[in-house]
Short mmCIF file of C-alpha atoms in Angstrom, two decimals:
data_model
loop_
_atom_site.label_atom_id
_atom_site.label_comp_id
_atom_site.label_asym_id
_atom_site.label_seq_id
_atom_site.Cartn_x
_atom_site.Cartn_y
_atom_site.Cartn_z
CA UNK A 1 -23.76 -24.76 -17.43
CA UNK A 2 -20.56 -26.12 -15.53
CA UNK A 3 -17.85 -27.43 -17.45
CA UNK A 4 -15.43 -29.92 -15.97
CA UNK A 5 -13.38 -27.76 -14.23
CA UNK A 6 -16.42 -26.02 -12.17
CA UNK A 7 -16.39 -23.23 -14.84
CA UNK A 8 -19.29 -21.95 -16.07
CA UNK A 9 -19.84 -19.73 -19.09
CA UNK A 10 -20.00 -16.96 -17.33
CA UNK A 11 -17.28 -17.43 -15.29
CA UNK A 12 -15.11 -17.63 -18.87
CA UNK A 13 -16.68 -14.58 -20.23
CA UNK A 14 -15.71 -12.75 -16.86
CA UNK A 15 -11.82 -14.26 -17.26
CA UNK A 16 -11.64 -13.31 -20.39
CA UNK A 17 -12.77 -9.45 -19.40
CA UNK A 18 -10.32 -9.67 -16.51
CA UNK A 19 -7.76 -10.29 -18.71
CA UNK A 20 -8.45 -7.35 -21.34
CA UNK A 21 -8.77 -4.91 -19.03
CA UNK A 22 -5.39 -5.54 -17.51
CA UNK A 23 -3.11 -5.70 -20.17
CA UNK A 24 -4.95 -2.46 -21.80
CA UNK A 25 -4.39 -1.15 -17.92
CA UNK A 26 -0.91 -2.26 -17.68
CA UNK A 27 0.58 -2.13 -21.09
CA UNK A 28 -2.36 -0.33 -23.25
CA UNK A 29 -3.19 1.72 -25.17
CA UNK A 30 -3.26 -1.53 -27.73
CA UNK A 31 -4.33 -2.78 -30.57
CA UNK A 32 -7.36 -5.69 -30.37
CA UNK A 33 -4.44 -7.25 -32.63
CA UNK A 34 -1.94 -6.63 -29.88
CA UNK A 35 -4.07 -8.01 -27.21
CA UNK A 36 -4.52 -11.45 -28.94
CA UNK A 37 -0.97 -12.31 -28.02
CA UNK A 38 -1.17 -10.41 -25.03
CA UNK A 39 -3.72 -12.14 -23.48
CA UNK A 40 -3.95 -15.56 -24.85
CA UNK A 41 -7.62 -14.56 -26.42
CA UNK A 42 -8.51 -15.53 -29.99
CA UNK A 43 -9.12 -12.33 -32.26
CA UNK A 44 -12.89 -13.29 -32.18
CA UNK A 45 -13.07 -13.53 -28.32
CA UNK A 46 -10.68 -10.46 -27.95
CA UNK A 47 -13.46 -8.88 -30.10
CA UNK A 48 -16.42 -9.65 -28.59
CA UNK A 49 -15.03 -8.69 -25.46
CA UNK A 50 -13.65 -5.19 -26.56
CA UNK A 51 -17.66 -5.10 -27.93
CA UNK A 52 -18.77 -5.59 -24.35
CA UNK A 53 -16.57 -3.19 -23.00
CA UNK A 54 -16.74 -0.45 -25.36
CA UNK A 55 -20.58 -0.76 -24.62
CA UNK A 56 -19.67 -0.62 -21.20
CA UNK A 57 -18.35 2.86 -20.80
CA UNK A 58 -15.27 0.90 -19.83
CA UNK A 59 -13.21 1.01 -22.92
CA UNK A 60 -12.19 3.67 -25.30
CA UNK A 61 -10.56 4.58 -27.98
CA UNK A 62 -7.65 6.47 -27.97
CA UNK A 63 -5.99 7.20 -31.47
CA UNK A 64 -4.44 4.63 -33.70
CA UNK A 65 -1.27 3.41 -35.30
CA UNK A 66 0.10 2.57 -38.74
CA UNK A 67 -0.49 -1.12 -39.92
CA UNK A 68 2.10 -3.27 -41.97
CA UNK A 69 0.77 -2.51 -45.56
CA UNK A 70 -3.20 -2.81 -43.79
CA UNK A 71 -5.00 -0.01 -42.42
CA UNK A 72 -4.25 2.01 -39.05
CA UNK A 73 -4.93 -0.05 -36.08
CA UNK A 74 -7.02 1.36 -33.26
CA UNK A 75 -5.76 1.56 -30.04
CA UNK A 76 -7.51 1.32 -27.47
CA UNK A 77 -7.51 2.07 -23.08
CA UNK A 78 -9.20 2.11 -20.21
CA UNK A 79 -11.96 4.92 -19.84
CA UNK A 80 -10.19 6.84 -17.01
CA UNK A 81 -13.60 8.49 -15.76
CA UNK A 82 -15.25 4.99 -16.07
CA UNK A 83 -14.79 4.56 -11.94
CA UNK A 84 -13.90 5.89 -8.95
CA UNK A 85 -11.58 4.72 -5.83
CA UNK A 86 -11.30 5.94 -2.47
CA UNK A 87 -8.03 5.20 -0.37
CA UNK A 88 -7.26 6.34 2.98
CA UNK A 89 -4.18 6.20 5.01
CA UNK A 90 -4.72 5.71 8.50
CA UNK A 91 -1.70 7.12 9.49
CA UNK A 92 0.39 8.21 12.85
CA UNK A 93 0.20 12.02 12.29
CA UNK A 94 -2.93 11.89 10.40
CA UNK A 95 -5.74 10.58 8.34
CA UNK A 96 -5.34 11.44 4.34
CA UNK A 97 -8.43 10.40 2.45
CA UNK A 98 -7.82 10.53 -1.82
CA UNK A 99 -10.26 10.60 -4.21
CA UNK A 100 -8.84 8.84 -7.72
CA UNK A 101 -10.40 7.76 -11.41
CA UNK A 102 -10.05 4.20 -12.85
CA UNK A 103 -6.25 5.49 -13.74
CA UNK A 104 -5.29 6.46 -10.19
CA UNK A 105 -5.04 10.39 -10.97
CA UNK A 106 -6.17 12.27 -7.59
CA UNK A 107 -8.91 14.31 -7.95
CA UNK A 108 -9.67 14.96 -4.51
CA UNK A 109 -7.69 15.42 -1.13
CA UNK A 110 -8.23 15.80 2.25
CA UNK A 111 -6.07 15.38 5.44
CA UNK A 112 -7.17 15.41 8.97
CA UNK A 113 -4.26 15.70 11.91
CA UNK A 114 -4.38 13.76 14.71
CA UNK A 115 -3.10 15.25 18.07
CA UNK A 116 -3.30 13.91 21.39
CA UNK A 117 -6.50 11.30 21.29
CA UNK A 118 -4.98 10.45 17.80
CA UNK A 119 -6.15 7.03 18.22
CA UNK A 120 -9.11 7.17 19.61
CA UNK A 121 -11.51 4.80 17.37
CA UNK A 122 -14.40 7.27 16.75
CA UNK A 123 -12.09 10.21 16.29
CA UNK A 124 -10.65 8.22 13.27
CA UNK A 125 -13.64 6.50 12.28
CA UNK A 126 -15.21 10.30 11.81
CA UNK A 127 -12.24 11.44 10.23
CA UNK A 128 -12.73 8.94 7.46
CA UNK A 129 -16.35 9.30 7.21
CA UNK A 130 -15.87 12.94 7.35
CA UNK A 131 -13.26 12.81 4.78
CA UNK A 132 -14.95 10.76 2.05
CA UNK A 133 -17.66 12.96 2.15
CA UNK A 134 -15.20 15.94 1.54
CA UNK A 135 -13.00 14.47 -1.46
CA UNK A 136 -16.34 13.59 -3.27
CA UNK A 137 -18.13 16.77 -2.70
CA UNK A 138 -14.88 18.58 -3.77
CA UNK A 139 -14.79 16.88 -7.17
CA UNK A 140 -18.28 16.62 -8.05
CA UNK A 141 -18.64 12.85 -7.70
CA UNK A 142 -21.32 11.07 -6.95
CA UNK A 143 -20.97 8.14 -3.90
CA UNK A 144 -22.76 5.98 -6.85
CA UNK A 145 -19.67 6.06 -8.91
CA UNK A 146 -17.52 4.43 -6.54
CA UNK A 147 -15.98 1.16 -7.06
CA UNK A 148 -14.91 0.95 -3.49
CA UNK A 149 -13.06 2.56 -0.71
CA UNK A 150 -9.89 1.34 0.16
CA UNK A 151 -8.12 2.23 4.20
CA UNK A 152 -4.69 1.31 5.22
CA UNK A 153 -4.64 0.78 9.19
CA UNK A 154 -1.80 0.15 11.60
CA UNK A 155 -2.61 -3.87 13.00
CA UNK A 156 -3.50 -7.01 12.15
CA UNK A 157 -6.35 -7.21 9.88
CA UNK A 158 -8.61 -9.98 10.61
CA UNK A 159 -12.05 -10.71 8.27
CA UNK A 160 -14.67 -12.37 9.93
CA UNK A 161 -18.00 -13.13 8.38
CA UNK A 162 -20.37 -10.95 10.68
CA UNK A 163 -18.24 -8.31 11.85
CA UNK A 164 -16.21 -7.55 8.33
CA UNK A 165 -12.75 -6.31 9.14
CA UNK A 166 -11.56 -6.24 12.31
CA UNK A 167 -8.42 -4.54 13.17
CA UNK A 168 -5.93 -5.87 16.49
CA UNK A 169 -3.48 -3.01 16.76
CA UNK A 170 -1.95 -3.37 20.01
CA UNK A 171 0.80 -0.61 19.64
CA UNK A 172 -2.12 1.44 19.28
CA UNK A 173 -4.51 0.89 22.03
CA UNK A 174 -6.75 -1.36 19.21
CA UNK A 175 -8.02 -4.72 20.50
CA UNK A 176 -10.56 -6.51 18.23
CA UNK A 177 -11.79 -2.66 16.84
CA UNK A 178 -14.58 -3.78 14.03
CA UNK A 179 -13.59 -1.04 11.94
CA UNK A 180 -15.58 -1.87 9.14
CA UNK A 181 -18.82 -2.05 10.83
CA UNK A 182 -17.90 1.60 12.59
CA UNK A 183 -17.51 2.82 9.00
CA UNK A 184 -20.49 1.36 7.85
CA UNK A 185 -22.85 2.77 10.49
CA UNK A 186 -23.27 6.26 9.23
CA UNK A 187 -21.97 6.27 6.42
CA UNK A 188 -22.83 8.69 3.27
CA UNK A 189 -22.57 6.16 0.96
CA UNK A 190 -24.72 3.77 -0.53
CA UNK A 191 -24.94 -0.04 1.58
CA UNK A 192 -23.99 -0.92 -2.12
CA UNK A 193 -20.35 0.47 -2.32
CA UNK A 194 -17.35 -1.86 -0.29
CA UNK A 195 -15.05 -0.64 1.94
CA UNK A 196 -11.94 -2.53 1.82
CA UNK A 197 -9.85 -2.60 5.08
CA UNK A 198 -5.69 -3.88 5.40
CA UNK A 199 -2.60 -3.32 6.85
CA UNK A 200 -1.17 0.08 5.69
CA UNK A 201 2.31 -1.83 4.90
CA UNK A 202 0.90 -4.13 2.92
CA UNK A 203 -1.13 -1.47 1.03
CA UNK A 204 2.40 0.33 0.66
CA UNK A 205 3.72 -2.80 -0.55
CA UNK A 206 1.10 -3.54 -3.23
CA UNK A 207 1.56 0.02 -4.69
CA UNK A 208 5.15 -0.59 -4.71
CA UNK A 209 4.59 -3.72 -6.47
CA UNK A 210 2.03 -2.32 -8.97
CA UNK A 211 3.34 1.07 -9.72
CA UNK A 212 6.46 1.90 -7.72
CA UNK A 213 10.26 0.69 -7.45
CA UNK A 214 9.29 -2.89 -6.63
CA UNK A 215 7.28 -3.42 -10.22
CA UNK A 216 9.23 -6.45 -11.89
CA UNK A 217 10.47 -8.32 -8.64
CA UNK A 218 9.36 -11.19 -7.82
CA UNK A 219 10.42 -11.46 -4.22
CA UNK A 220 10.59 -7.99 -2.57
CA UNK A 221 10.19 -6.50 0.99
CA UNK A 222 8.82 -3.20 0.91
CA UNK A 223 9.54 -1.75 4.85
CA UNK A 224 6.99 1.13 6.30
CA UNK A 225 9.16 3.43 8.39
CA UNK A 226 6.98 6.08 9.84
CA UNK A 227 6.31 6.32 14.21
CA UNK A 228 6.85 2.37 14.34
CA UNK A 229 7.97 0.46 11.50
CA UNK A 230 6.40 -2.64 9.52
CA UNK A 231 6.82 -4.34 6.75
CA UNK A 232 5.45 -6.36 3.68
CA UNK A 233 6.74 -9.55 2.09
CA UNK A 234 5.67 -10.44 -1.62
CA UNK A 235 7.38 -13.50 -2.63
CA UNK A 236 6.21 -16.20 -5.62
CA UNK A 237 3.91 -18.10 -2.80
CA UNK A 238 2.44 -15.07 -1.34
CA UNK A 239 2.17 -12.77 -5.03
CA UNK A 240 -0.30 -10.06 -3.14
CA UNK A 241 2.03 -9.61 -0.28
CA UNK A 242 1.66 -10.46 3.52
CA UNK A 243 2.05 -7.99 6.44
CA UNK A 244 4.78 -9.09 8.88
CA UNK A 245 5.35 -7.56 12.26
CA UNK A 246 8.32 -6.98 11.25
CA UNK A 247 8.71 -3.73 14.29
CA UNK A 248 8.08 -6.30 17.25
CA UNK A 249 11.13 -8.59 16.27
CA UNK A 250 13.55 -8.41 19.48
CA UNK A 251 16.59 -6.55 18.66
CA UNK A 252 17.88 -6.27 22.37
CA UNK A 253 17.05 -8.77 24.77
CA UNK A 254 15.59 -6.52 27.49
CA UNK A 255 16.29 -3.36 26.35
CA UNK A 256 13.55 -0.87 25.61
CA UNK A 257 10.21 -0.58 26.15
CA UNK A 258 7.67 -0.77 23.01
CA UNK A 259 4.77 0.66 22.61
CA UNK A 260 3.35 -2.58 22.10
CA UNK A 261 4.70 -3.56 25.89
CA UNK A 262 7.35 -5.67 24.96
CA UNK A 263 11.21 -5.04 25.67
CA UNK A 264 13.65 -4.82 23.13
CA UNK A 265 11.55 -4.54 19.98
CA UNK A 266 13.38 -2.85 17.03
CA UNK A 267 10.38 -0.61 16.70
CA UNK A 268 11.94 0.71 20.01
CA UNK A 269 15.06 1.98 18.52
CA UNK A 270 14.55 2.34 14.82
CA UNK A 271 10.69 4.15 14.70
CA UNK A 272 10.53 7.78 14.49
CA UNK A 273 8.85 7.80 17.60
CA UNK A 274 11.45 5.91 19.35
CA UNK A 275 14.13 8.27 17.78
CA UNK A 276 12.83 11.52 19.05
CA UNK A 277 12.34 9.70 22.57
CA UNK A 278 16.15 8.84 22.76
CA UNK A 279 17.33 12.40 21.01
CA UNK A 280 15.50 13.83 23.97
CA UNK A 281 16.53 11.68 26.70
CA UNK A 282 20.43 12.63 25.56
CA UNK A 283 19.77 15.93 26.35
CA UNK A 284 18.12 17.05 22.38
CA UNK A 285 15.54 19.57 22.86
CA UNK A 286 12.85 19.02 19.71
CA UNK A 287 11.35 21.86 19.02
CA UNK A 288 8.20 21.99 21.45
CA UNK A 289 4.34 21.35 20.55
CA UNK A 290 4.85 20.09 17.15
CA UNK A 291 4.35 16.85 15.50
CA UNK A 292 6.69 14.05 14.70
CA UNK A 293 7.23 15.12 11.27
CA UNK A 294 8.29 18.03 12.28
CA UNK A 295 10.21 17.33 14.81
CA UNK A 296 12.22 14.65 12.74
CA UNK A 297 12.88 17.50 10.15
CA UNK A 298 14.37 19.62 13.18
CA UNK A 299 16.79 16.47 14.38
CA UNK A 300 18.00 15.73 11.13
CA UNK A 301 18.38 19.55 10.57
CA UNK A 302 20.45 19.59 13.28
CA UNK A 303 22.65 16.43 13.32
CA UNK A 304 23.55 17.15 9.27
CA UNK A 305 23.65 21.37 9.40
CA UNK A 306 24.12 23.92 6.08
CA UNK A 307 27.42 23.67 5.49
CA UNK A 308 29.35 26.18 7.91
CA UNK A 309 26.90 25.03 10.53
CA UNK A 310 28.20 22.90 13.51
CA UNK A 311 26.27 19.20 13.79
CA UNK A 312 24.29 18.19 17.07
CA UNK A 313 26.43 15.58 18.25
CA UNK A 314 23.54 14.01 20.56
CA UNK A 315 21.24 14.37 17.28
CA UNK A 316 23.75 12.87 14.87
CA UNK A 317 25.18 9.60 17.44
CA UNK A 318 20.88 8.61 18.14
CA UNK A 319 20.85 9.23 13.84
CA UNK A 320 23.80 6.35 13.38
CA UNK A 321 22.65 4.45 15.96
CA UNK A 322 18.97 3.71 14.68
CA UNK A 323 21.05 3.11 11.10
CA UNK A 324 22.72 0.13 12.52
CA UNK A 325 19.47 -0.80 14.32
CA UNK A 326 17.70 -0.83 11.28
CA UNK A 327 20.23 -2.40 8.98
CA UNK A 328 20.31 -5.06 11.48
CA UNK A 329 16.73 -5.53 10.97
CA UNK A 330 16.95 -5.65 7.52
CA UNK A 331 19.77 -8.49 7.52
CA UNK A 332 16.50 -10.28 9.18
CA UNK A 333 14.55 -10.17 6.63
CA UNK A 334 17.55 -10.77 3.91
CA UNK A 335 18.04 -13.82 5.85
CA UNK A 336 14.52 -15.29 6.26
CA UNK A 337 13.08 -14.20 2.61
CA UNK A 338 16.37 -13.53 0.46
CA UNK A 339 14.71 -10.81 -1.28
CA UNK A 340 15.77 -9.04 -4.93
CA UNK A 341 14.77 -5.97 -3.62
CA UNK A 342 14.19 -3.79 -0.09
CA UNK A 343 12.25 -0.90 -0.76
CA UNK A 344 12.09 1.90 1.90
CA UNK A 345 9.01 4.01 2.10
CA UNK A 346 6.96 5.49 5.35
CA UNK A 347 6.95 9.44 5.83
CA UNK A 348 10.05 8.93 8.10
CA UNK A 349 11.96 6.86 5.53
CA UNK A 350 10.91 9.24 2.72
CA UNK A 351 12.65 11.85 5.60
CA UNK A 352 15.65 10.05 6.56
CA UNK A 353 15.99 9.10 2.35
CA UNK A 354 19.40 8.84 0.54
CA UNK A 355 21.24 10.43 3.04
CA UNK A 356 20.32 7.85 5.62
CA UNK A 357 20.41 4.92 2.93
CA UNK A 358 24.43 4.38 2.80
CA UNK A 359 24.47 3.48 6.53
CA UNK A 360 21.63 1.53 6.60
CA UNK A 361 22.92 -0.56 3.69
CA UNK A 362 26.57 -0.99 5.07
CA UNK A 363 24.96 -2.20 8.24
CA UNK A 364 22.54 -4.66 6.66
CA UNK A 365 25.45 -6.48 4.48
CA UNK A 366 27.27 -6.23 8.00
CA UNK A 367 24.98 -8.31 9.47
CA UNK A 368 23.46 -10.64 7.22
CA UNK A 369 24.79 -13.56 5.32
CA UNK A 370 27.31 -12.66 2.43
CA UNK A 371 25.37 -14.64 -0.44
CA UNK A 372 21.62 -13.22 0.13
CA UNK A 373 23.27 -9.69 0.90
CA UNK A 374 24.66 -9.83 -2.04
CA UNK A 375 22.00 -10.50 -4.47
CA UNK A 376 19.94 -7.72 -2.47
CA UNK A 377 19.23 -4.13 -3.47
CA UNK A 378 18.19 -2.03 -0.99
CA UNK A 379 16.97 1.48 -2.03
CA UNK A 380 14.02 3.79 -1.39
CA UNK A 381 10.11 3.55 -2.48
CA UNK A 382 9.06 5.93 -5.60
CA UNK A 383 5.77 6.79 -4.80
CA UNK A 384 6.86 9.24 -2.05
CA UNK A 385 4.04 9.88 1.08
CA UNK A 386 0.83 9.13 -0.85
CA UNK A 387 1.87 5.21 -1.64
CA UNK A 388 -0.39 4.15 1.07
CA UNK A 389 -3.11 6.16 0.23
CA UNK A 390 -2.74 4.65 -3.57
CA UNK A 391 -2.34 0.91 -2.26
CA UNK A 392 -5.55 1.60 -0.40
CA UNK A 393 -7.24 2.53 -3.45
CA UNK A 394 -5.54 -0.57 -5.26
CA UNK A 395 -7.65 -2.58 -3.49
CA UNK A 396 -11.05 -1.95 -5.11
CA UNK A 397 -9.43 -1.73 -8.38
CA UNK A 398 -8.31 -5.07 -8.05
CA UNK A 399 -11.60 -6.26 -7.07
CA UNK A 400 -12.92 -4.34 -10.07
CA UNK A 401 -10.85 -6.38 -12.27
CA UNK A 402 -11.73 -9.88 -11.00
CA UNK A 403 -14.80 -9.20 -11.30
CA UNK A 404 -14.29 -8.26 -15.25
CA UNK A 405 -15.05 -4.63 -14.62
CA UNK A 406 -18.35 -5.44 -12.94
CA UNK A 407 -18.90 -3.88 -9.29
CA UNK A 408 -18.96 -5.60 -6.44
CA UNK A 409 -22.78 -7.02 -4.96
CA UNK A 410 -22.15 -5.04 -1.13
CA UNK A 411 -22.41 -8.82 1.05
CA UNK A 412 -18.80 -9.16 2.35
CA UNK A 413 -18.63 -12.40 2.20
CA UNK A 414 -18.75 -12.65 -1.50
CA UNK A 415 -16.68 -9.72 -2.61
CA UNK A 416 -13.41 -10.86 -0.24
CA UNK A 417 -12.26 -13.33 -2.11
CA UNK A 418 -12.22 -11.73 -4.87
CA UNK A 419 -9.87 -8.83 -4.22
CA UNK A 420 -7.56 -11.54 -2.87
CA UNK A 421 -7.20 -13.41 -6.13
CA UNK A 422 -7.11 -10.17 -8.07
CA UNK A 423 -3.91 -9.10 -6.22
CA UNK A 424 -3.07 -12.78 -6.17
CA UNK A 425 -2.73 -12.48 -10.25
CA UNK A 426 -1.33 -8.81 -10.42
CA UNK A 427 -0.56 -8.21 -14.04
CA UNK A 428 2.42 -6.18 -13.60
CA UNK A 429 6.17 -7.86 -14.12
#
């Protein structure tokens, strides 16, 4: 039966699990006396649902704590085995795939390079297929147990309602790609399990948000510098963060070429890609036949030597340049959004790191305006080169929770917005 507001019974019973399960995943273990407060719940509906959830497998108890003059309260968590997530970064250099429980400890790993066709949709799609099927072999899971698998893509992620996800990456070769259905056709897991497809900045940015340097901000950009650069806003309106294109703003009015086509992108100076590109065409010498990672860790060995050594000059001037280039993309966004925080993750920003971070923040205040650069801090992501891969995995989870720790029924169309508002109403702060 509806009530007024459109809510059913059910639909309060499922709140109310929502909202136990994360504040014991957030702030637990707790008491059931803790999570009254916590959660808003009377001690008879914070029982009852505990009840449910104990019976659930979803709940457990883990030790207790002296009382004021009563006896020892309980305290109680989430069952870490309880569920399983997938998340996979679909990255430049390669495809990671990471098996994790309901607490987000890996228990599986698996990475697959990519080389020269590194884009090629059915080279990635049978990475990822091949990959899942590794982690969960490798850790003794069954495909059953999964709440959901969770991929991170380069693009613009859009969800239609016969096609699922379908990615536009045009800096990749990736014009309407429905990646979801790929995935789905051949997969070895049940029709029942979701996959869960966005934009591999955003899915940095949510595990920023959740777990990383951004937790506590309400208004953050979290920046994805790897071979082209991105970014993700969260702000009060947009709580579960939006992917901007942040890498095809024009920095130079036509200057260089982007991979995406246009001219003067800052993705064309301030990408890792980019970088080696100019290091190279003023006179560098990379070393040959490796990847970019690699070859970033060679330029930056050489432009900032062992001490004793003599610095590449060519190495260290393209270095400072893409500083400035970046810090005067940043003073974009400090503008537009007047973030608290900029947080700098991406394989090549986890590179570049606290060395590169003074220049980058001397050109930013530079070149925005004095009152939002002020209030800004601008420092690097904690969750170091697997924060995509653990976004990804977010995404399920947050379904999960919506959904008051039921799993998701496998039509699309019904499971989408859930994830949304779960992410929407991140408990975190």
């Amino acid at each position: 039966m509806a009530g007024r507001n459109g809510r059913t019974v059910r639909d309060l019973r499922r709140g109310n699990r929502t909202a136990v399960l994360q504040r014991l995943y957030f702030d637990g273990p707790l008491s059931r006396f803790e999570l009254g407060p916590a959660t808003g719940l009377s001690s008879g509906s914070v029982s009852n649902v505990v009840a449910d959830l104990i019976a659930d497998g979803l709940v457990e108890e883990a030790g207790s704590v002296d009382s004021d003059g009563g006896r020892p309260r309980t305290l109680l968590r989430v069952a870490p085995h309880s569920g399983h997530m997938i998340g996979v970064d679909v990255g430049e250099t390669r495809v990671r795939v990471e098996l994790f429980d309901l607490a987000l400890t890996e228990l599986a790993r698996v990475e697959h390079p990519l080389a020269q066709q590194r884009y090629d949709v059915d080279v990635i799609v049978g990475h990822v297929r091949d990959g899942v099927a590794e982690v969960l072999a490798a850790a003794g899971t069954e495909p059953g147990q999964l709440l959901g698998v969770g991929v991170g893509v380069p693009g613009i992620v859009e969800r239609t309602a016969d096609r699922g996800a379908v990615v536009h990456g045009q800096t990749i070769g990736w014009d309407a790609v429905p990646l979801e259905a790929l995935l789905r056709s051949g997969s070895p897991l049940p029709d029942a399990v979701p996959y869960f497809i966005d934009n591999g900045a955003k899915t940095l940015g949510q595990a920023e948000m959740w777990f990383g340097a951004g937790r506590g901000a309400r208004n953050a950009v979290v920046v994805l510098f790897g071979s082209g650069v991105g970014a993700c806003l969260v702000t009060p309106e947009v709580e579960h963060g939006r992917a901007v294109e942040w890498g095809h703003l024009t920095v130079r009015v036509r200057g260089r070429r982007c991979r995406c086509g246009a001219l003067g992108c800052l993705e064309a100076y301030a990408g890792a890609e980019s970088l080696l590109s100019r290091w190279r065409e003023e006179g560098g010498r990379p070393p040959a036949d490796t990847d970019e990672e690699t070859a970033l860790t060679a330029m930056l060995a050489a432009a900032y030597p062992a001490e004793g050594g003599a610095a590449d000059p060519v190495a260290l001037a393209v270095l400072e340049e893409t500083a400035e280039y970046l810090g005067a993309g940043l003073s974009d966004l400090i503008n537009l959004f007047q973030p608290e925080r900029i947080l700098i993750g991406g394989w090549a920003g986890l590179q570049l790191g606290s060395r590169f971070l003074p220049a980058v923040r001397r050109h930013a205040a530079t070149y925005a305006l004095r009152h939002p650069a002020e209030k800004v801090a601008i420092d690097l992501g904690r969750l170091g080169p697997d924060a995509v891969t653990v976004g990804a995995a977010i995404l399920p989870l947050a379904d999960f929770f919506t959904r008051g720790g039921h799993r998701a029924p496998p039509a699309a169309e019904d499971r989408l917005p859930a994830w949304r508002t779960a992410l929407e109403d991140r408990a975190p702060r």
